[in-house]
């Protein structure tokens, strides 16, 4: 069965992980407090020091807190961990130390999931978000498709605690466990849209990641095994048992890994195709479970 293109997916371009307050005119003088904080941030290697300073000042409750936040950011943690939030598809997603920060490219995965979930209406679609991290993707789906029944899960208890802050107020559930082991048996064969933002950095390349990720985000959210596809293969093998007829599986990967991901999907009996976004560069592999009686997929 061919996998239909997601023609209604909006572009993810123009939405940054964290958005600064409306900037002043390029010719306007930089406020002294912004300049003061930005100087320290720039000295620590922060490329967008003035934007980060403005965000810190907008988030901090007192001048002393702003100073402390800027010092903490200069010591290396991601800005989002310092602020306590990240912007994702226009939503303010709570994040904190030890939690994977949602990437801008992952907005494309979320947009694909929203488009495919919306197609299941008016019946309440059943959505599962594996490897949910902060719960950003699940929160985006629930915001765009409020009638969806969403269950998110992660193996990392720290991520689960964070995801509950983002998903449960929107009507979803967040569970702890290793991939499908976390899911209630009642979902077997009923899932319409299965999202899995699996780790896909090859083990040998983790050391090459920016220090913000390498030193401050959990290894389990980054390391995808020797070729980066170990967890993806596990998801592909298990997905047909949980998807309903014509249910879809969406996984983010890299462009170079996509052909191997497609092959893994097809070995598991799923139709598969690649969906790409140019700006920012993002790749999603989409699989579909055939209805009963469909010919084998190659």
Tab-separated table of C-alpha atoms in Angstrom:
chain	number	residue	atom	x	y	z
A	1	UNK	CA	0.000	0.000	0.000
A	2	UNK	CA	1.478	3.383	-0.934
A	3	UNK	CA	1.909	5.895	1.828
A	4	UNK	CA	0.133	9.162	0.921
A	5	UNK	CA	2.144	12.379	1.076
A	6	UNK	CA	1.425	14.746	3.924
A	7	UNK	CA	0.507	17.616	1.648
A	8	UNK	CA	-1.100	19.699	4.373
A	9	UNK	CA	1.987	19.895	6.579
A	10	UNK	CA	2.843	23.543	7.270
A	11	UNK	CA	6.401	24.707	6.866
A	12	UNK	CA	8.432	24.626	10.044
A	13	UNK	CA	10.504	27.557	8.856
A	14	UNK	CA	10.505	30.735	10.890
A	15	UNK	CA	9.898	29.171	14.292
A	16	UNK	CA	12.944	29.110	16.555
A	17	UNK	CA	13.286	26.845	19.621
A	18	UNK	CA	13.223	29.911	21.862
A	19	UNK	CA	11.809	33.201	20.638
A	20	UNK	CA	13.113	36.485	21.919
A	21	UNK	CA	10.814	39.417	22.670
A	22	UNK	CA	10.161	41.679	19.705
A	23	UNK	CA	13.548	43.192	18.845
A	24	UNK	CA	14.106	46.911	18.695
A	25	UNK	CA	15.135	48.666	15.496
A	26	UNK	CA	18.638	47.587	14.394
A	27	UNK	CA	19.731	51.197	14.862
A	28	UNK	CA	18.307	51.524	18.361
A	29	UNK	CA	20.792	51.512	21.252
A	30	UNK	CA	21.024	48.285	23.255
A	31	UNK	CA	19.637	48.807	26.783
A	32	UNK	CA	22.457	48.885	29.352
A	33	UNK	CA	21.224	45.821	31.256
A	34	UNK	CA	20.964	43.800	28.042
A	35	UNK	CA	24.452	44.896	27.040
A	36	UNK	CA	25.820	43.981	30.479
A	37	UNK	CA	24.441	40.442	30.423
A	38	UNK	CA	25.249	39.984	26.738
A	39	UNK	CA	28.900	40.829	27.325
A	40	UNK	CA	29.295	37.960	29.738
A	41	UNK	CA	27.380	35.584	27.500
A	42	UNK	CA	29.406	36.567	24.449
A	43	UNK	CA	32.640	36.018	26.346
A	44	UNK	CA	31.422	32.497	27.142
A	45	UNK	CA	30.883	31.795	23.436
A	46	UNK	CA	27.130	32.390	23.113
A	47	UNK	CA	26.612	33.422	19.484
A	48	UNK	CA	23.230	35.107	20.003
A	49	UNK	CA	24.234	36.814	23.234
A	50	UNK	CA	21.910	39.826	23.015
A	51	UNK	CA	18.867	37.709	22.157
A	52	UNK	CA	19.671	35.382	25.040
A	53	UNK	CA	20.133	38.319	27.404
A	54	UNK	CA	16.707	39.682	26.460
A	55	UNK	CA	15.103	36.282	27.050
A	56	UNK	CA	16.774	35.947	30.430
A	57	UNK	CA	15.598	39.423	31.456
A	58	UNK	CA	12.069	38.667	30.247
A	59	UNK	CA	11.980	35.410	32.218
A	60	UNK	CA	13.737	36.378	35.449
A	61	UNK	CA	11.609	37.696	38.302
A	62	UNK	CA	14.315	39.898	39.831
A	63	UNK	CA	17.575	41.542	38.691
A	64	UNK	CA	19.571	39.176	40.905
A	65	UNK	CA	17.833	36.176	39.346
A	66	UNK	CA	18.705	37.489	35.876
A	67	UNK	CA	22.350	37.793	36.872
A	68	UNK	CA	22.348	34.250	38.245
A	69	UNK	CA	20.642	32.880	35.130
A	70	UNK	CA	23.176	34.576	32.852
A	71	UNK	CA	26.047	33.160	34.897
A	72	UNK	CA	24.538	29.690	34.744
A	73	UNK	CA	24.075	29.939	30.991
A	74	UNK	CA	27.694	31.071	30.596
A	75	UNK	CA	28.785	27.908	32.434
A	76	UNK	CA	27.444	25.721	29.631
A	77	UNK	CA	23.871	24.445	30.032
A	78	UNK	CA	21.399	24.969	27.172
A	79	UNK	CA	19.561	28.283	27.340
A	80	UNK	CA	16.271	26.371	27.552
A	81	UNK	CA	17.391	24.632	30.753
A	82	UNK	CA	18.266	28.009	32.229
A	83	UNK	CA	14.956	29.605	31.222
A	84	UNK	CA	12.908	26.538	32.160
A	85	UNK	CA	11.106	26.483	28.817
A	86	UNK	CA	11.520	26.100	25.070
A	87	UNK	CA	9.280	27.354	22.284
A	88	UNK	CA	7.929	24.602	20.045
A	89	UNK	CA	5.399	25.298	17.290
A	90	UNK	CA	4.335	28.398	19.165
A	91	UNK	CA	3.906	26.577	22.491
A	92	UNK	CA	5.934	27.251	25.615
A	93	UNK	CA	7.181	23.782	26.607
A	94	UNK	CA	8.543	23.265	30.119
A	95	UNK	CA	12.043	21.777	30.178
A	96	UNK	CA	14.680	21.423	32.848
A	97	UNK	CA	18.060	19.920	33.717
A	98	UNK	CA	18.509	16.386	32.451
A	99	UNK	CA	15.760	16.669	29.836
A	100	UNK	CA	16.279	16.588	26.075
A	101	UNK	CA	15.549	20.009	24.590
A	102	UNK	CA	13.044	19.852	21.693
A	103	UNK	CA	14.744	20.793	18.430
A	104	UNK	CA	13.427	23.147	15.809
A	105	UNK	CA	13.685	20.402	13.166
A	106	UNK	CA	11.362	18.228	15.254
A	107	UNK	CA	8.574	20.735	14.621
A	108	UNK	CA	8.374	19.092	11.193
A	109	UNK	CA	7.750	15.686	12.800
A	110	UNK	CA	5.039	17.258	14.963
A	111	UNK	CA	3.465	18.997	11.959
A	112	UNK	CA	3.349	15.714	10.041
A	113	UNK	CA	1.748	14.030	13.049
A	114	UNK	CA	-0.837	16.806	13.372
A	115	UNK	CA	-1.776	16.530	9.701
A	116	UNK	CA	-2.153	12.741	9.824
A	117	UNK	CA	-4.036	12.836	13.138
A	118	UNK	CA	-6.456	15.433	11.785
A	119	UNK	CA	-7.347	13.115	8.907
A	120	UNK	CA	-8.821	10.652	11.429
A	121	UNK	CA	-11.477	13.070	12.626
A	122	UNK	CA	-14.369	13.179	13.468
A	123	UNK	CA	-13.768	9.871	15.293
A	124	UNK	CA	-11.404	10.462	18.255
A	125	UNK	CA	-7.958	9.464	16.937
A	126	UNK	CA	-5.699	7.335	19.120
A	127	UNK	CA	-2.141	8.699	19.198
A	128	UNK	CA	0.958	7.307	20.901
A	129	UNK	CA	4.147	9.359	21.395
A	130	UNK	CA	7.107	7.071	22.180
A	131	UNK	CA	10.454	8.464	23.369
A	132	UNK	CA	8.452	11.568	24.240
A	133	UNK	CA	11.169	13.469	26.134
A	134	UNK	CA	9.628	16.739	27.297
A	135	UNK	CA	6.337	15.809	25.613
A	136	UNK	CA	6.630	18.635	23.075
A	137	UNK	CA	5.347	16.615	20.118
A	138	UNK	CA	2.416	15.184	22.047
A	139	UNK	CA	1.527	18.615	23.409
A	140	UNK	CA	1.547	20.028	19.873
A	141	UNK	CA	-0.770	17.262	18.642
A	142	UNK	CA	-3.220	17.731	21.518
A	143	UNK	CA	-3.257	21.496	20.995
A	144	UNK	CA	-4.008	21.161	17.283
A	145	UNK	CA	-6.353	18.151	17.580
A	146	UNK	CA	-8.069	18.503	20.977
A	147	UNK	CA	-10.242	15.416	20.480
A	148	UNK	CA	-7.283	13.064	20.215
A	149	UNK	CA	-6.654	10.339	22.787
A	150	UNK	CA	-2.910	10.596	23.424
A	151	UNK	CA	-0.582	8.388	25.443
A	152	UNK	CA	3.090	9.405	25.688
A	153	UNK	CA	5.937	7.424	27.205
A	154	UNK	CA	9.654	7.574	27.891
A	155	UNK	CA	12.167	5.291	29.571
A	156	UNK	CA	13.696	8.190	31.522
A	157	UNK	CA	11.774	9.105	34.722
A	158	UNK	CA	13.136	12.678	34.591
A	159	UNK	CA	11.687	13.123	31.105
A	160	UNK	CA	8.381	11.612	32.202
A	161	UNK	CA	8.040	14.074	35.066
A	162	UNK	CA	8.695	16.945	32.667
A	163	UNK	CA	6.356	15.579	29.983
A	164	UNK	CA	3.509	15.339	32.466
A	165	UNK	CA	3.724	19.100	32.973
A	166	UNK	CA	3.260	19.638	29.225
A	167	UNK	CA	0.925	16.818	28.199
A	168	UNK	CA	-1.462	16.132	31.065
A	169	UNK	CA	-2.960	19.662	31.255
A	170	UNK	CA	-3.886	19.185	27.583
A	171	UNK	CA	-5.669	15.896	28.267
A	172	UNK	CA	-2.988	13.302	27.526
A	173	UNK	CA	-1.345	10.610	29.665
A	174	UNK	CA	2.379	10.049	30.219
A	175	UNK	CA	3.773	6.654	31.245
A	176	UNK	CA	7.215	5.320	32.139
A	177	UNK	CA	8.733	2.379	30.292
A	178	UNK	CA	10.865	1.051	27.464
A	179	UNK	CA	9.036	1.739	24.177
A	180	UNK	CA	5.923	-0.455	23.849
A	181	UNK	CA	6.409	-1.999	27.307
A	182	UNK	CA	4.965	1.206	28.759
A	183	UNK	CA	1.680	1.004	26.861
A	184	UNK	CA	-1.568	-0.444	28.210
A	185	UNK	CA	-2.593	-3.651	26.434
A	186	UNK	CA	-5.932	-2.056	25.534
A	187	UNK	CA	-4.141	0.041	22.887
A	188	UNK	CA	-2.884	-2.981	20.958
A	189	UNK	CA	-4.241	-2.867	17.394
A	190	UNK	CA	-5.992	0.481	17.995
A	191	UNK	CA	-3.319	3.136	17.444
A	192	UNK	CA	-4.036	5.490	14.534
A	193	UNK	CA	-0.840	7.560	14.717
A	194	UNK	CA	2.350	6.310	16.351
A	195	UNK	CA	5.082	8.939	16.781
A	196	UNK	CA	8.594	7.945	17.837
A	197	UNK	CA	11.244	10.631	18.155
A	198	UNK	CA	13.924	7.999	18.700
A	199	UNK	CA	17.591	8.763	19.412
A	200	UNK	CA	19.484	8.496	16.130
A	201	UNK	CA	23.008	9.814	16.694
A	202	UNK	CA	25.527	7.001	15.985
A	203	UNK	CA	27.392	6.075	19.153
A	204	UNK	CA	30.723	7.093	17.658
A	205	UNK	CA	29.451	10.581	16.903
A	206	UNK	CA	28.006	11.472	20.310
A	207	UNK	CA	31.360	12.911	21.363
A	208	UNK	CA	31.185	15.277	18.384
A	209	UNK	CA	27.918	16.887	19.519
A	210	UNK	CA	27.934	20.440	20.918
A	211	UNK	CA	28.724	20.526	24.608
A	212	UNK	CA	25.218	21.772	25.414
A	213	UNK	CA	23.811	18.440	24.245
A	214	UNK	CA	26.715	16.135	25.040
A	215	UNK	CA	27.186	17.326	28.612
A	216	UNK	CA	23.690	18.347	29.662
A	217	UNK	CA	21.168	16.093	27.904
A	218	UNK	CA	20.602	12.403	28.715
A	219	UNK	CA	22.652	9.960	26.647
A	220	UNK	CA	19.595	7.731	26.255
A	221	UNK	CA	17.937	10.518	24.235
A	222	UNK	CA	20.921	10.910	21.907
A	223	UNK	CA	22.706	7.600	21.317
A	224	UNK	CA	21.051	5.445	18.671
A	225	UNK	CA	23.641	2.663	18.579
A	226	UNK	CA	26.403	1.855	16.099
A	227	UNK	CA	24.607	3.278	13.050
A	228	UNK	CA	22.054	5.370	14.941
A	229	UNK	CA	19.136	3.115	14.021
A	230	UNK	CA	18.979	0.554	16.854
A	231	UNK	CA	15.913	2.055	18.547
A	232	UNK	CA	14.235	2.830	15.215
A	233	UNK	CA	14.460	-0.851	14.231
A	234	UNK	CA	12.889	-1.910	17.523
A	235	UNK	CA	10.032	0.520	16.983
A	236	UNK	CA	9.505	-0.701	13.402
A	237	UNK	CA	9.332	-4.355	14.514
A	238	UNK	CA	6.811	-3.626	17.270
A	239	UNK	CA	4.639	-1.092	15.454
A	240	UNK	CA	2.474	-3.512	13.382
A	241	UNK	CA	1.159	-5.108	16.580
A	242	UNK	CA	-0.030	-1.770	17.968
A	243	UNK	CA	-1.215	0.073	14.868
A	244	UNK	CA	-4.790	-0.271	13.714
A	245	UNK	CA	-5.585	-0.891	10.026
A	246	UNK	CA	-4.043	1.943	7.999
A	247	UNK	CA	-2.391	3.230	11.166
A	248	UNK	CA	0.734	5.276	10.555
A	249	UNK	CA	4.168	5.368	12.158
A	250	UNK	CA	6.313	8.529	12.031
A	251	UNK	CA	9.988	8.615	12.981
A	252	UNK	CA	12.488	11.457	12.672
A	253	UNK	CA	15.881	10.512	11.271
A	254	UNK	CA	18.700	11.999	9.230
A	255	UNK	CA	18.668	12.237	5.454
A	256	UNK	CA	21.502	9.742	5.111
A	257	UNK	CA	19.807	7.251	7.429
A	258	UNK	CA	16.402	7.527	5.750
A	259	UNK	CA	16.907	4.765	3.108
A	260	UNK	CA	17.954	2.326	5.851
A	261	UNK	CA	14.965	3.361	7.960
A	262	UNK	CA	12.639	2.762	5.008
A	263	UNK	CA	14.143	-0.715	4.595
A	264	UNK	CA	13.553	-1.446	8.292
A	265	UNK	CA	9.923	-0.343	7.995
A	266	UNK	CA	9.362	-2.564	4.979
A	267	UNK	CA	10.976	-5.596	6.618
A	268	UNK	CA	8.450	-5.126	9.426
A	269	UNK	CA	5.591	-5.233	6.905
A	270	UNK	CA	4.893	-1.523	6.704
A	271	UNK	CA	4.618	0.622	3.624
A	272	UNK	CA	7.136	3.448	3.853
A	273	UNK	CA	8.035	6.776	2.347
A	274	UNK	CA	10.240	9.743	3.218
A	275	UNK	CA	8.898	13.234	3.934
A	276	UNK	CA	11.408	16.090	3.950
A	277	UNK	CA	11.512	19.740	4.943
A	278	UNK	CA	14.064	22.118	3.448
A	279	UNK	CA	14.190	24.796	6.152
A	280	UNK	CA	15.167	23.814	8.662
A	281	UNK	CA	16.468	20.546	7.175
A	282	UNK	CA	14.387	17.717	8.598
A	283	UNK	CA	13.565	14.172	7.550
A	284	UNK	CA	10.638	12.030	8.664
A	285	UNK	CA	10.010	8.438	7.612
A	286	UNK	CA	6.318	7.567	7.497
A	287	UNK	CA	5.057	3.998	7.483
A	288	UNK	CA	1.557	2.570	7.226
A	289	UNK	CA	0.144	-0.719	8.386
A	290	UNK	CA	-1.897	-2.265	5.558
A	291	UNK	CA	-5.492	-3.312	5.998
A	292	UNK	CA	-6.210	-7.026	6.145
A	293	UNK	CA	-5.986	-8.615	2.710
A	294	UNK	CA	-3.590	-6.111	1.197
A	295	UNK	CA	-0.678	-7.649	-0.733
A	296	UNK	CA	2.714	-8.009	1.005
A	297	UNK	CA	4.795	-4.843	0.975
A	298	UNK	CA	8.266	-4.770	-0.523
